Structure formats: structure tokens, C-alpha cells
Coordinates of C-alpha atoms and ligand atoms in Angstrom, one line a residue:
M21 CA -14.5 15.7 28.8
P22 CA -16.9 15.2 25.9
T23 CA -16.7 11.7 24.4
P24 CA -14.8 11.2 21.2
S25 CA -17.0 9.9 18.3
R26 CA -17.5 6.2 18.2
R27 CA -16.1 6.0 14.7
S28 CA -12.8 7.6 15.7
Q29 CA -12.6 5.2 18.6
Q30 CA -13.2 2.2 16.3
I31 CA -10.5 2.9 13.8
P32 CA -7.6 0.5 14.2
F33 CA -3.9 1.6 14.3
S34 CA -1.5 0.6 11.6
P35 CA 0.5 -2.4 12.9
I36 CA 3.7 -1.0 11.4
R37 CA 3.6 2.0 13.8
A38 CA 3.6 -0.5 16.8
M39 CA 6.8 -2.1 15.5
F40 CA 8.3 1.4 15.0
R41 CA 7.7 2.1 18.7
L42 CA 9.1 -1.1 19.9
A43 CA 12.2 -0.8 17.7
D44 CA 12.8 2.8 18.9
E45 CA 12.5 1.6 22.5
M46 CA 15.0 -1.2 21.9
E47 CA 17.5 1.3 20.4
R48 CA 17.0 3.8 23.2
A49 CA 17.6 1.0 25.7
G50 CA 21.2 0.6 24.2
N51 CA 22.9 -2.5 22.7
G52 CA 23.2 -1.2 19.2
P53 CA 20.9 -0.6 16.2
V54 CA 17.9 -2.6 15.1
I55 CA 17.7 -3.9 11.6
R56 CA 14.5 -2.5 10.3
L57 CA 12.7 -4.8 7.9
H58 CA 9.3 -3.8 9.0
V59 CA 8.8 -0.6 7.1
G60 CA 8.2 0.0 3.3
D61 CA 10.3 3.1 2.9
P62 CA 13.0 2.9 0.2
D63 CA 16.5 3.4 1.4
F64 CA 17.4 5.2 -1.8
A65 CA 17.6 9.0 -2.2
P66 CA 15.2 10.8 -4.6
P67 CA 16.8 11.7 -8.0
D68 CA 19.1 14.8 -7.7
A69 CA 17.2 16.5 -10.5
V70 CA 14.0 16.3 -8.4
L71 CA 15.7 17.8 -5.4
E72 CA 17.0 20.6 -7.5
A73 CA 13.7 21.3 -9.2
T74 CA 11.9 21.4 -5.9
S75 CA 14.3 23.8 -4.3
R76 CA 14.4 25.9 -7.5
A77 CA 10.6 26.2 -7.4
M78 CA 10.9 27.6 -3.8
R79 CA 13.5 30.1 -4.8
E80 CA 11.5 31.2 -7.8
G81 CA 8.5 32.0 -5.5
K82 CA 6.4 29.0 -6.4
T83 CA 5.3 29.0 -2.8
H84 CA 1.6 30.1 -3.0
Y85 CA -1.6 28.1 -2.8
P86 CA -1.8 25.8 -5.8
P87 CA -5.2 24.7 -7.3
S88 CA -6.8 21.9 -5.2
V89 CA -6.4 19.4 -8.1
G90 CA -2.8 20.3 -8.8
I91 CA -0.8 22.6 -11.1
Q92 CA -1.8 22.3 -14.8
E93 CA 1.8 21.5 -15.9
L94 CA 2.0 18.4 -13.7
R95 CA -1.5 17.3 -14.6
A96 CA -0.7 17.5 -18.3
A97 CA 2.5 15.5 -17.8
L98 CA 0.5 12.9 -15.7
A99 CA -2.1 12.5 -18.4
E100 CA 0.6 11.8 -20.9
K101 CA 2.3 9.3 -18.4
V102 CA -0.9 7.3 -17.7
K103 CA -1.6 7.1 -21.5
R104 CA 2.0 5.9 -22.3
R105 CA 2.7 3.7 -19.3
N106 CA -0.7 2.5 -18.1
G107 CA -2.7 2.5 -21.3
L108 CA -5.4 4.8 -19.9
A109 CA -7.4 7.3 -21.9
A110 CA -7.7 10.2 -19.4
A111 CA -8.0 13.9 -20.3
V112 CA -5.8 16.3 -18.4
E113 CA -9.0 17.3 -16.4
Q114 CA -9.3 13.7 -15.1
L115 CA -5.9 13.8 -13.4
V116 CA -6.1 14.9 -9.8
V117 CA -2.9 15.5 -7.8
A118 CA -2.9 14.6 -4.1
P119 CA -0.5 14.7 -1.1
G120 CA 0.3 11.0 -1.4
S121 CA -2.0 8.2 -2.6
T122 CA -3.0 7.6 1.0
E123 CA -5.1 10.7 0.9
A124 CA -6.1 10.0 -2.7
L125 CA -7.6 6.6 -1.5
L126 CA -9.7 8.3 1.1
A127 CA -10.9 11.0 -1.3
V128 CA -11.9 8.3 -3.8
M129 CA -13.8 6.3 -1.1
E130 CA -15.7 9.4 -0.2
I131 CA -17.0 9.5 -3.8
A132 CA -17.5 5.8 -4.3
L133 CA -19.3 4.9 -1.0
H134 CA -22.4 5.9 0.8
P135 CA -22.5 5.4 4.6
G136 CA -23.3 1.8 5.2
D137 CA -22.1 0.6 1.8
E138 CA -19.8 -2.3 1.5
I139 CA -16.4 -2.4 -0.2
L140 CA -14.6 -5.6 -1.2
L141 CA -11.0 -5.7 0.0
P142 CA -8.4 -8.5 -0.3
E143 CA -8.3 -10.5 2.9
I144 CA -4.7 -9.7 3.5
Y145 CA -4.3 -6.0 2.7
W146 CA -2.5 -2.7 3.4
P147 CA -4.1 -1.6 6.8
N148 CA -5.0 1.9 5.7
Y149 CA -7.8 0.5 3.5
V150 CA -9.8 -0.5 6.6
Q151 CA -9.0 2.7 8.4
Q152 CA -10.2 4.7 5.4
T153 CA -13.3 2.5 4.9
L154 CA -14.3 3.2 8.4
I155 CA -13.7 7.0 8.0
A156 CA -16.0 6.8 5.0
S157 CA -18.6 5.1 7.3
A158 CA -18.6 2.1 5.0
K159 CA -18.0 -1.6 5.8
P160 CA -15.1 -3.7 4.6
V161 CA -15.9 -7.2 3.3
F162 CA -13.0 -9.4 2.3
Y163 CA -12.4 -11.5 -0.8
P164 CA -10.3 -14.6 -0.6
L165 CA -6.7 -14.9 -1.8
G166 CA -5.5 -18.4 -3.0
A167 CA -2.1 -19.8 -3.8
G168 CA 0.6 -17.1 -4.0
Y169 CA -1.9 -14.7 -2.4
Q170 CA -3.7 -14.3 -5.8
P171 CA -7.3 -13.1 -5.6
E172 CA -10.0 -15.7 -6.3
P173 CA -12.6 -14.1 -8.6
G174 CA -15.2 -16.7 -7.7
G175 CA -14.8 -15.9 -4.0
A176 CA -15.0 -12.2 -4.8
R177 CA -18.3 -12.9 -6.6
S178 CA -19.7 -14.7 -3.6
A179 CA -18.8 -11.8 -1.3
V180 CA -20.9 -9.3 -3.4
T181 CA -24.2 -8.3 -1.7
P182 CA -26.8 -5.7 -2.7
K183 CA -24.9 -3.2 -0.6
T184 CA -21.5 -3.7 -2.3
R185 CA -20.5 -0.6 -4.1
A186 CA -16.8 -1.0 -4.9
I187 CA -13.9 -3.4 -5.2
L188 CA -10.4 -2.5 -4.3
I189 CA -7.6 -4.1 -6.3
N190 CA -3.9 -3.7 -5.2
S191 CA -1.3 -5.0 -7.7
P192 CA 1.6 -5.3 -7.0
S193 CA 0.4 -6.0 -3.4
N194 CA 1.5 -4.7 -0.1
P195 CA 2.0 -6.8 2.0
T196 CA 2.4 -9.9 -0.2
G197 CA 4.3 -8.7 -3.3
A198 CA 1.9 -10.6 -5.5
V199 CA 1.4 -9.3 -9.0
I200 CA -2.1 -10.1 -10.3
P201 CA -2.1 -11.6 -13.8
E202 CA -4.1 -9.9 -16.5
A203 CA -6.7 -12.7 -16.7
T204 CA -7.5 -12.4 -13.0
L205 CA -7.7 -8.6 -13.3
R206 CA -10.1 -9.0 -16.2
A207 CA -12.3 -11.4 -14.2
L208 CA -12.4 -8.9 -11.3
Y209 CA -13.2 -6.1 -13.7
A210 CA -15.9 -8.1 -15.4
L211 CA -17.5 -8.8 -12.0
A212 CA -17.4 -5.0 -11.3
R213 CA -19.2 -4.3 -14.6
E214 CA -21.7 -7.0 -14.0
R215 CA -22.6 -5.9 -10.5
D216 CA -22.1 -2.2 -11.3
L217 CA -19.3 -1.6 -8.8
W218 CA -16.6 1.0 -8.7
V219 CA -13.1 -0.3 -9.1
I220 CA -10.4 1.3 -6.9
S221 CA -7.1 0.3 -8.4
D222 CA -4.2 1.0 -6.0
E223 CA -1.1 0.8 -8.2
A224 CA 1.4 2.3 -5.8
Y225 CA 4.0 -0.3 -6.8
E226 CA 3.4 -0.2 -10.5
D227 CA 7.1 0.3 -11.3
I228 CA 8.4 -2.4 -9.0
V229 CA 7.6 -5.6 -10.9
F230 CA 10.2 -8.3 -11.5
D231 CA 9.1 -11.3 -13.5
A232 CA 5.6 -10.3 -14.6
A233 CA 4.1 -7.3 -16.4
H234 CA 2.1 -4.6 -14.6
V235 CA -1.4 -4.3 -16.0
S236 CA -3.6 -1.3 -15.2
P237 CA -7.3 -2.3 -14.9
G238 CA -8.2 1.1 -16.2
S239 CA -6.8 0.1 -19.6
F240 CA -9.6 -2.4 -20.0
E241 CA -12.1 0.5 -20.4
R242 CA -10.0 2.7 -22.6
D243 CA -12.4 2.4 -25.5
L244 CA -15.6 2.5 -23.6
P245 CA -17.8 5.7 -23.5
E246 CA -17.3 7.7 -20.3
S247 CA -20.7 6.8 -19.0
E248 CA -19.6 3.2 -18.7
R249 CA -16.3 3.7 -17.0
R250 CA -15.7 2.8 -13.4
V251 CA -12.0 2.5 -12.6
F252 CA -10.2 5.0 -10.3
S253 CA -6.5 4.4 -10.9
L254 CA -4.2 5.6 -8.1
Y255 CA -0.5 6.2 -8.3
T256 CA 2.3 7.7 -6.2
F257 CA 5.8 9.1 -6.6
S258 CA 6.7 7.6 -3.2
K259 CA 7.8 4.1 -4.2
S260 CA 8.8 4.6 -7.9
Y261 CA 11.2 7.5 -7.2
A262 CA 11.9 7.0 -3.5
M263 CA 10.0 10.2 -2.7
T264 CA 8.0 9.0 0.4
G265 CA 8.6 12.1 2.4
F266 CA 7.5 14.4 -0.5
R267 CA 3.9 13.3 -0.2
L268 CA 2.9 13.2 -3.8
G269 CA 0.4 11.0 -5.5
Y270 CA -2.4 11.2 -8.1
I271 CA -5.6 9.8 -9.3
A272 CA -6.8 9.2 -12.8
A273 CA -10.5 9.5 -12.4
P274 CA -12.8 7.4 -14.7
T275 CA -14.9 10.4 -15.8
L276 CA -15.0 14.2 -15.8
L277 CA -17.8 14.1 -13.3
A278 CA -15.7 12.0 -10.9
S279 CA -12.8 14.4 -11.2
T280 CA -15.1 17.3 -10.5
L281 CA -16.3 15.6 -7.4
L282 CA -12.7 14.9 -6.4
R283 CA -12.0 18.6 -6.8
K284 CA -14.7 19.3 -4.3
I285 CA -13.6 16.7 -1.9
Q286 CA -9.9 17.8 -2.0
E287 CA -10.8 21.3 -0.9
P288 CA -11.9 20.4 2.6
L289 CA -9.7 17.4 3.0
V290 CA -6.3 18.8 2.1
G291 CA -6.7 22.2 0.4
S292 CA -4.1 21.3 -2.1
T293 CA -0.7 19.6 -2.5
A294 CA 2.4 21.5 -1.7
M295 CA 3.4 23.6 -4.7
P296 CA 7.2 23.1 -4.8
I297 CA 6.7 19.4 -4.4
Q298 CA 4.6 19.3 -7.5
W299 CA 7.4 20.9 -9.5
G300 CA 9.7 18.3 -8.2
G301 CA 7.3 15.6 -9.3
L302 CA 7.1 17.1 -12.8
E303 CA 10.9 16.8 -13.0
A304 CA 10.8 13.2 -11.9
L305 CA 8.6 12.3 -14.8
R306 CA 11.3 13.4 -17.3
D307 CA 13.6 10.5 -16.5
D308 CA 12.7 6.8 -16.1
A309 CA 16.3 5.6 -15.5
P310 CA 16.2 5.9 -11.6
I311 CA 13.1 3.7 -11.6
A312 CA 14.9 0.9 -13.5
R313 CA 18.0 1.2 -11.2
M314 CA 16.0 0.9 -8.1
R315 CA 13.9 -2.0 -9.5
D316 CA 17.1 -3.9 -10.3
A317 CA 18.2 -3.5 -6.7
Y318 CA 14.9 -4.7 -5.3
R319 CA 15.0 -7.7 -7.7
R320 CA 18.5 -8.6 -6.4
R321 CA 17.3 -8.2 -2.8
R322 CA 14.2 -10.3 -3.5
D323 CA 16.4 -13.0 -4.8
L324 CA 18.7 -12.7 -1.8
A325 CA 15.8 -13.0 0.6
M326 CA 14.4 -16.0 -1.2
S327 CA 17.8 -17.7 -1.1
L328 CA 17.8 -17.5 2.7
L329 CA 14.1 -18.0 3.5
K330 CA 13.2 -20.8 1.0
P331 CA 15.8 -23.4 2.1
A332 CA 14.7 -22.6 5.7
G333 CA 11.1 -23.5 4.8
L334 CA 9.8 -20.1 5.7
V335 CA 8.3 -19.0 2.4
D336 CA 6.0 -21.0 0.0
Y337 CA 5.7 -18.5 -3.0
T338 CA 7.8 -16.0 -4.9
P339 CA 6.8 -12.4 -4.7
E340 CA 6.9 -10.9 -8.2
G341 CA 6.7 -7.2 -7.3
A342 CA 6.8 -4.5 -4.6
F343 CA 9.4 -4.9 -1.9
Y344 CA 7.8 -7.3 0.5
I345 CA 7.7 -11.0 1.3
L346 CA 5.3 -12.7 3.6
A347 CA 7.2 -15.4 5.5
D348 CA 5.4 -18.1 7.4
V349 CA 6.7 -18.9 10.8
A350 CA 4.1 -21.6 11.7
S351 CA 6.8 -24.2 12.0
T352 CA 8.3 -22.4 15.1
G353 CA 5.0 -23.0 17.0
M354 CA 4.6 -19.3 17.5
T355 CA 2.1 -16.7 16.2
A356 CA 3.5 -14.0 14.0
D357 CA 3.1 -11.5 16.8
E358 CA 5.0 -13.6 19.3
F359 CA 7.7 -14.3 16.8
A360 CA 8.1 -10.7 15.8
V361 CA 8.5 -9.6 19.4
R362 CA 11.0 -12.4 20.1
L363 CA 13.0 -11.5 17.0
L364 CA 13.2 -7.9 18.0
R365 CA 14.1 -8.6 21.6
E366 CA 16.6 -11.5 21.0
C367 CA 18.0 -10.6 17.6
R368 CA 17.3 -6.9 17.2
V369 CA 15.5 -7.4 13.9
A370 CA 12.1 -5.7 13.3
V371 CA 9.5 -7.3 11.0
A372 CA 5.8 -6.6 10.8
P373 CA 3.4 -9.3 11.9
A374 CA 0.8 -9.9 9.2
S375 CA -2.0 -10.1 11.7
G376 CA -2.2 -6.3 11.4
F377 CA -2.7 -6.7 7.6
A378 CA -5.7 -8.9 8.1
L379 CA -7.9 -7.3 10.8
A380 CA -11.4 -8.4 10.1
P381 CA -13.8 -6.4 12.3
E382 CA -17.4 -7.6 12.7
F383 CA -20.2 -5.1 12.5
A384 CA -23.1 -4.3 14.7
P385 CA -26.5 -3.4 13.3
D386 CA -25.7 0.4 13.8
G387 CA -23.0 0.0 11.1
L388 CA -20.1 0.4 13.4
P389 CA -17.5 -2.4 14.2
V390 CA -18.0 -4.5 17.3
G391 CA -15.4 -3.9 19.9
A392 CA -14.5 -1.3 22.6
M393 CA -11.5 0.9 22.4
T394 CA -8.7 -0.3 24.7
P395 CA -6.4 2.2 26.5
G396 CA -4.1 1.8 23.5
G397 CA -6.6 3.8 21.5
A398 CA -8.3 1.2 19.3
P399 CA -10.3 -2.1 19.7
E400 CA -8.6 -5.5 19.5
Y401 CA -10.2 -6.9 16.3
P402 CA -10.2 -10.5 15.1
T403 CA -7.7 -11.3 12.4
H404 CA -7.9 -13.5 9.4
P405 CA -6.5 -17.0 10.3
K406 CA -4.3 -17.1 7.2
A407 CA -2.2 -14.2 8.5
R408 CA -1.8 -15.5 12.1
T409 CA 1.7 -17.0 11.5
R410 CA 2.9 -14.7 8.7
V411 CA 5.4 -11.8 9.1
R412 CA 6.0 -9.2 6.4
I413 CA 9.6 -8.5 5.5
A414 CA 10.3 -5.3 3.6
F415 CA 13.5 -5.3 1.6
C416 CA 14.1 -1.6 1.6
V417 CA 17.5 -1.8 3.3
S418 CA 21.0 -2.5 2.0
D419 CA 21.9 -6.0 0.8
E420 CA 24.2 -6.4 3.8
E421 CA 21.5 -5.4 6.3
L422 CA 19.0 -7.7 4.6
R423 CA 21.4 -10.6 4.6
E424 CA 22.3 -10.1 8.3
G425 CA 18.7 -9.5 9.4
L426 CA 17.4 -12.6 7.6
T427 CA 20.2 -14.7 8.8
R428 CA 19.3 -13.8 12.3
L429 CA 15.6 -14.5 11.5
V430 CA 16.3 -17.9 10.0
G431 CA 18.6 -18.7 13.0
L432 CA 15.9 -17.8 15.5
A433 CA 13.3 -19.9 13.6
E434 CA 15.6 -22.9 13.6
R435 CA 16.4 -22.6 17.3
L436 CA 12.7 -22.3 18.1
R437 CA 11.9 -25.4 16.0
T438 CA 14.5 -27.4 17.8
G439 CA 13.7 -25.9 21.1
R440 CA 17.1 -24.4 21.7
S441 CA 16.1 -20.8 21.9
A442 CA 16.6 -20.1 25.6
G443 CA 19.2 -17.5 26.5
T444 CA 20.2 -16.7 22.9
T445 CA 21.8 -13.4 22.2
V446 CA 23.2 -11.7 19.2
G447 CA 26.7 -10.2 19.3
Ligands
PLP503 N1 -0.9 2.0 -1.3 C1 -0.1 1.0 -0.8 C2 -0.4 -0.4 -1.2 C3 1.0 1.3 0.0 O1 1.8 0.4 0.5 C4 1.2 2.7 0.3 C5 2.3 3.1 1.2 O2 3.0 2.3 1.8 C6 0.4 3.6 -0.3 C7 -0.7 3.3 -1.1 C8 0.5 5.1 0.0 O3 1.6 5.7 -0.5 P1 1.8 7.3 -0.4 O4 0.7 7.9 0.5 O5 3.1 7.5 0.1 O6 1.6 7.8 -1.8

């Protein structure tokens, strides 16, 4: 058999998939369902009007190849949305529709990065960023997060080298739920201007913000001439409208040139985004009420999770957005990976160890990460020490499941602390 490319061998798996597999195995083995707190997929249904508009589009024959950058009607509505809600100044031509912001991120990296370039990523991050960076033949370099997982602009500045070409900002953050305040965003943006970097702003959770306000870095350059703009703003219907399975996202490109390049990149990457889905998305934009309803539910669940985890000493900050909490299980004496497996086996609760959100590959002079692929299909990369004892809890389940799952988690942590865990089972 010919050898698969080194690059394909070096790309890590997403840690969430590993937990999926283990949770499925547990359920197949019997003994009842697993409470799934490891995956960020809303438990809500998409708005009825969206379902209706999508199926109507199919019945009306809107089933042919759409333009690679999206149908004009949706792009026009998105240009209006990013102006009204995000404070961006983007012409319709700068809006590029994508089959989810996952693909949009890769398309943007293809434009922002030459092979061998460096991109600054937060040190605890959504794992796809590193997968995508490696697909783009670039190198991830990590900037530090301080208290509450807030980026430290001084640390980001120290991480810039002559090869740095872009900085990725993710607010609200997956996996931490941190919402970055405007002053920090402005400091990161100022650094990008000073060092002539692209800014890739992943705003997938823009609508799920509880106590703070969501600020779009692209709004800082609203009044600048196009030649000076640098922010790619990325959005998705997945989280705001519980439309994860639709696969619909979009990019507001900083310039017309950037959107022209995106048009070119989209052609070979995806062709285009499914036509009926785009009509469904257009309908979603007509009504903000479902967003507010879901946000209220997430806020309630965040408060519920904090009320259980904080007294147990398992969390030292309050997530202000998205639907995730990073809990710290250091007091149990276990690593996050050990704790997650134990929690699944003994208590039938799945959480995602944060080690997978903090892989920090080292690089050889040939530009590829150091490490050989294991039989599992990826190398074992070192992880950032901060993540070693943290687990990500996603509160995209009912309040009852969340309460039950976290009660079991807290119980296990307490038993481990007091050394009474042996032989424990959950009824
Ligand atoms: N960005 C972040 C931070 C995410 O957590 C996700 C999904 O979990 C995405 C982007 C991608 O969303 P989608 O591809 O569904 O638009």
C-alpha cells in the first residue's frame, strides 16, 4: 500500500469523538443510558419556521447547484445582520456562505497562511483549530490565558515572531465559556495592526452571552479604508438556532479581494452549501425570539451547574457565555483523562477531558509536528499543563439530566478525595 501523506498522519483527532465512542460502547454494553455532557450540540429543535422554509424550498425545486459563495438573498440578509448586530461594515459581496463555520475556518486559513507561517491560537482551544492549521501546512503557536481563561495580550505579543501571520480570537470561547471584554479585544486587535497580522474571529457563540456583551473585533475597523482591514468574522447558525445538523455558517470577509479569494477556495473545498438549507437559514434570520429563549435556558443551566460545582470546589471562575464550563478535578488526585474514564465507567456520565483542547505539538525543521502516528490514527502530542486536570462540561442537556449528571460527578470527586471510591456503582 502507498504511504499516506505525513501531514494526514500528523493531524490529531478531536477528543470529543473519543468520548462519543466510549459512551456508545457503554450503552451497547447495557446498564442504561449515559448522561452526555461531553458534546456541544444543543438539545433544542430548530425553529418550526426554519424547518418549514427548508422543506418548502425543496418542494419548490430549489434543489440545484447554488453559487459557491451562497444565494444572493441570504448574503444580502447576512450583510444586514452583521451590520445591525455585529457593527460591521461589509458589502453583500463580502458575505460568504459556508457549510458550517468549521469549513469556513479552514477556507480562511487557506487565505491567511502560507505554508510554514505561524498562527497564534489560545492555549486552551477548540481542537479543530490545530487540525485546520496543520491542513493549511502552518504552525500553531499558543498565547497564554490568565484568570478566568482570559487572553493575556502581553503574552500574545511575546509569542509573535517574524513568521506570525494571523491571530485567532474565539469569544465566547469553547471550551472555557469565557467572554473576552472589549478592552482585551482592542489590545489584541492593536497588536494585529502593529505586527500586520490577520485576525480570525470565531464568533460561533455570539448569541449565547449571559452577563457580558458580545463585541465583534471587526467593528473596530468599521471606519477604516478597506486596504487597512484585516478581520475575518466567522458566524454559524449551529448554536444560535440549534441548527447543528443543517451545516450552515458564514464569513464576513474584511475586503472584496478576500471574498474573491474565498469564492475561489470554496469551489474546490465544498462546491457550495446545500441550497434548501440556505433558504432555511434566511427564514431563521427573520426572528430573534428563539435565540433569546435558548439563551435564557442556557443561563439557567449555567447557574445550576455553578450551584453544584462551586461548593464542591471544582470550578474557580464563572463562564459568561457559550454552554461550557471547565471544571478542575485536581483535588481528586487524578488527571482529567483518568477522571473522565472513571466517571463514565462508574457513574455513566460523559465529559470531555480538556487535555484534548490543549494539544501543543512540537515541530521538526521540516515544518511537520514531531511524533509518529499510533495505531489509533494520530500521534500522542504533549498537552498544555493547565489543561491536565480540567474537564469540559457542556450544558446542552435538560436541567434534570444536568443536575443528575453533575450530582454524580461531584459525588465521584468527593469519594476520590476521601479515598472511598472502590466498588461504587450508580443505581
Ligand atoms: N467554532 C467553535 C468555537 C465551535 O465550538 C464550533 C462547533 O462546535 C464551531 C466553530 C463550528 O460550528 P459549525 O461548523 O457547526 O458552524
